[in-house]
Amino acid sequence: MSLTLLQVALGGAIGASGRYLTGIAMARLLGKGFPWGTLTVNILGSFAMGLIVVALAHLSANRFAPFLMTGVLGGFTTFSAFSLDVATLWERGDTVAALGYVAVSVLVSIAALFAGLLVAREIWQ
C-alpha cells in the first residue's frame, strides 16, 4: 500500500468520525427536524478547505494535501472539495463553467438520488 493511500485512509477515518460526532452534537443541540449536522459539516469543511489550500501553498507543504484535503476533509464532507472546484473555476475566470458546474452538480446529484430511491424501491417492494 502506498504511503499516500495510507494517509488518505487515515485522514478519511478521522474526518468521518468528526462528521458522525458533529451530526450527533447538532441533533442534540438543535433537534432532529432539520439536517443541521450535514449543513454544519458542509460549511465548516468548506471553510477549512479554503484555509488549508492557502496555508499548504504558502508553506510549500502540499505533501500534506492527501491527508488533510482528500482524507480528513473528504471524510468530513465532500462538499468542501466541490466548493474548492467551484472557486477554482471562478478564480480562473470560467464563470459560466463554475455556475454550470454548481447547477449540474446539485440538480443531477439530487435527480440521481431520486433515481436510486426509485430503483431500490422497485427491487425491494
Coordinates of C-alpha atoms in Angstrom, one line a residue:
M1 CA 0.0 0.0 0.0
S2 CA 1.4 3.4 -0.9
L3 CA 2.1 5.9 1.8
T4 CA -0.3 8.4 0.1
L5 CA -3.1 5.9 0.2
L6 CA -2.4 5.2 3.8
Q7 CA -2.5 9.0 4.5
V8 CA -5.9 9.3 2.7
A9 CA -7.3 6.3 4.6
L10 CA -6.2 7.6 8.0
G11 CA -7.5 11.1 7.3
G12 CA -10.8 9.7 6.0
A13 CA -11.3 7.8 9.2
I14 CA -10.6 10.9 11.2
G15 CA -12.9 13.0 9.0
A16 CA -15.8 10.5 9.0
S17 CA -15.6 10.2 12.8
G18 CA -15.7 14.0 13.0
R19 CA -18.7 14.1 10.7
Y20 CA -20.5 11.5 12.8
L21 CA -19.8 13.3 16.1
T22 CA -20.8 16.6 14.6
G23 CA -24.1 15.1 13.5
I24 CA -24.8 13.8 17.0
A25 CA -23.9 17.1 18.6
M26 CA -26.0 19.2 16.3
A27 CA -29.0 16.9 16.7
R28 CA -28.7 17.2 20.5
L29 CA -28.2 20.9 20.3
L30 CA -30.8 21.9 17.7
G31 CA -33.0 18.9 17.2
K32 CA -33.6 16.3 14.5
G33 CA -36.2 18.2 12.4
F34 CA -33.6 19.7 10.0
P35 CA -30.2 18.3 8.8
W36 CA -28.2 20.6 11.0
G37 CA -25.3 18.2 11.1
T38 CA -24.9 18.0 7.3
L39 CA -25.3 21.7 7.0
T40 CA -22.6 22.3 9.7
V41 CA -20.1 19.9 8.2
N42 CA -20.6 21.3 4.7
I43 CA -20.0 24.9 5.9
L44 CA -17.1 24.0 8.3
G45 CA -15.5 21.7 5.7
S46 CA -15.7 24.4 3.0
F47 CA -14.2 27.0 5.3
A48 CA -11.4 24.6 6.4
M49 CA -10.7 23.7 2.7
G50 CA -10.2 27.4 2.0
L51 CA -7.8 27.8 4.9
I52 CA -5.9 24.6 4.2
V53 CA -5.4 25.1 0.5
V54 CA -3.9 28.6 1.0
A55 CA -1.8 27.5 4.1
L56 CA -0.3 24.5 2.3
A57 CA 0.6 26.6 -0.8
H58 CA 2.0 29.3 1.4
L59 CA 4.1 26.9 3.5
S60 CA 5.1 24.8 0.4
A61 CA 3.5 21.9 2.3
N62 CA 1.4 20.3 -0.4
R63 CA 2.7 16.9 0.6
F64 CA 0.1 17.1 3.4
A65 CA -2.8 17.6 0.9
P66 CA -3.7 13.9 0.5
F67 CA -4.1 13.5 4.3
L68 CA -5.8 16.9 5.1
M69 CA -7.8 17.7 2.0
T70 CA -8.7 14.3 0.5
G71 CA -8.6 12.3 3.7
V72 CA -9.8 14.4 6.6
L73 CA -12.0 16.9 4.7
G74 CA -13.1 14.3 2.2
G75 CA -14.2 12.1 5.1
F76 CA -15.8 15.0 6.9
T77 CA -17.6 16.4 3.8
T78 CA -17.1 16.1 0.1
F79 CA -18.9 19.4 -0.2
S80 CA -15.6 21.1 0.6
A81 CA -14.0 19.6 -2.5
F82 CA -17.0 20.7 -4.6
S83 CA -16.6 24.2 -3.1
L84 CA -12.9 24.3 -4.0
D85 CA -13.7 23.2 -7.6
V86 CA -16.2 26.0 -8.0
A87 CA -13.8 28.6 -6.5
T88 CA -11.0 27.4 -8.8
L89 CA -13.2 27.7 -11.9
W90 CA -14.5 31.1 -10.7
E91 CA -11.0 32.5 -10.0
R92 CA -9.8 31.3 -13.4
G93 CA -12.4 33.4 -14.9
D94 CA -14.6 30.5 -16.0
T95 CA -17.7 32.0 -14.6
V96 CA -20.1 30.1 -16.9
A97 CA -18.3 26.8 -16.2
A98 CA -18.4 27.5 -12.4
L99 CA -22.2 28.3 -12.4
G100 CA -22.9 25.4 -14.8
Y101 CA -20.9 23.0 -12.5
V102 CA -22.9 24.2 -9.5
A103 CA -26.2 23.8 -11.3
V104 CA -25.4 20.4 -12.8
S105 CA -23.8 19.0 -9.7
V106 CA -26.8 20.0 -7.5
L107 CA -29.6 19.2 -9.8
V108 CA -28.2 16.0 -11.3
S109 CA -27.0 14.7 -8.0
I110 CA -30.4 15.2 -6.5
A111 CA -32.0 13.6 -9.5
A112 CA -29.6 10.7 -9.2
L113 CA -30.6 10.2 -5.6
F114 CA -34.2 10.1 -6.5
A115 CA -33.4 7.6 -9.4
G116 CA -31.6 5.4 -6.8
L117 CA -34.5 5.6 -4.5
L118 CA -36.9 4.6 -7.3
V119 CA -34.7 1.7 -8.5
A120 CA -34.1 0.4 -4.9
R121 CA -37.8 0.6 -4.1
E122 CA -38.7 -1.3 -7.3
I123 CA -36.2 -4.0 -6.3
W124 CA -37.3 -4.3 -2.7
Q125 CA -41.1 -3.9 -3.0

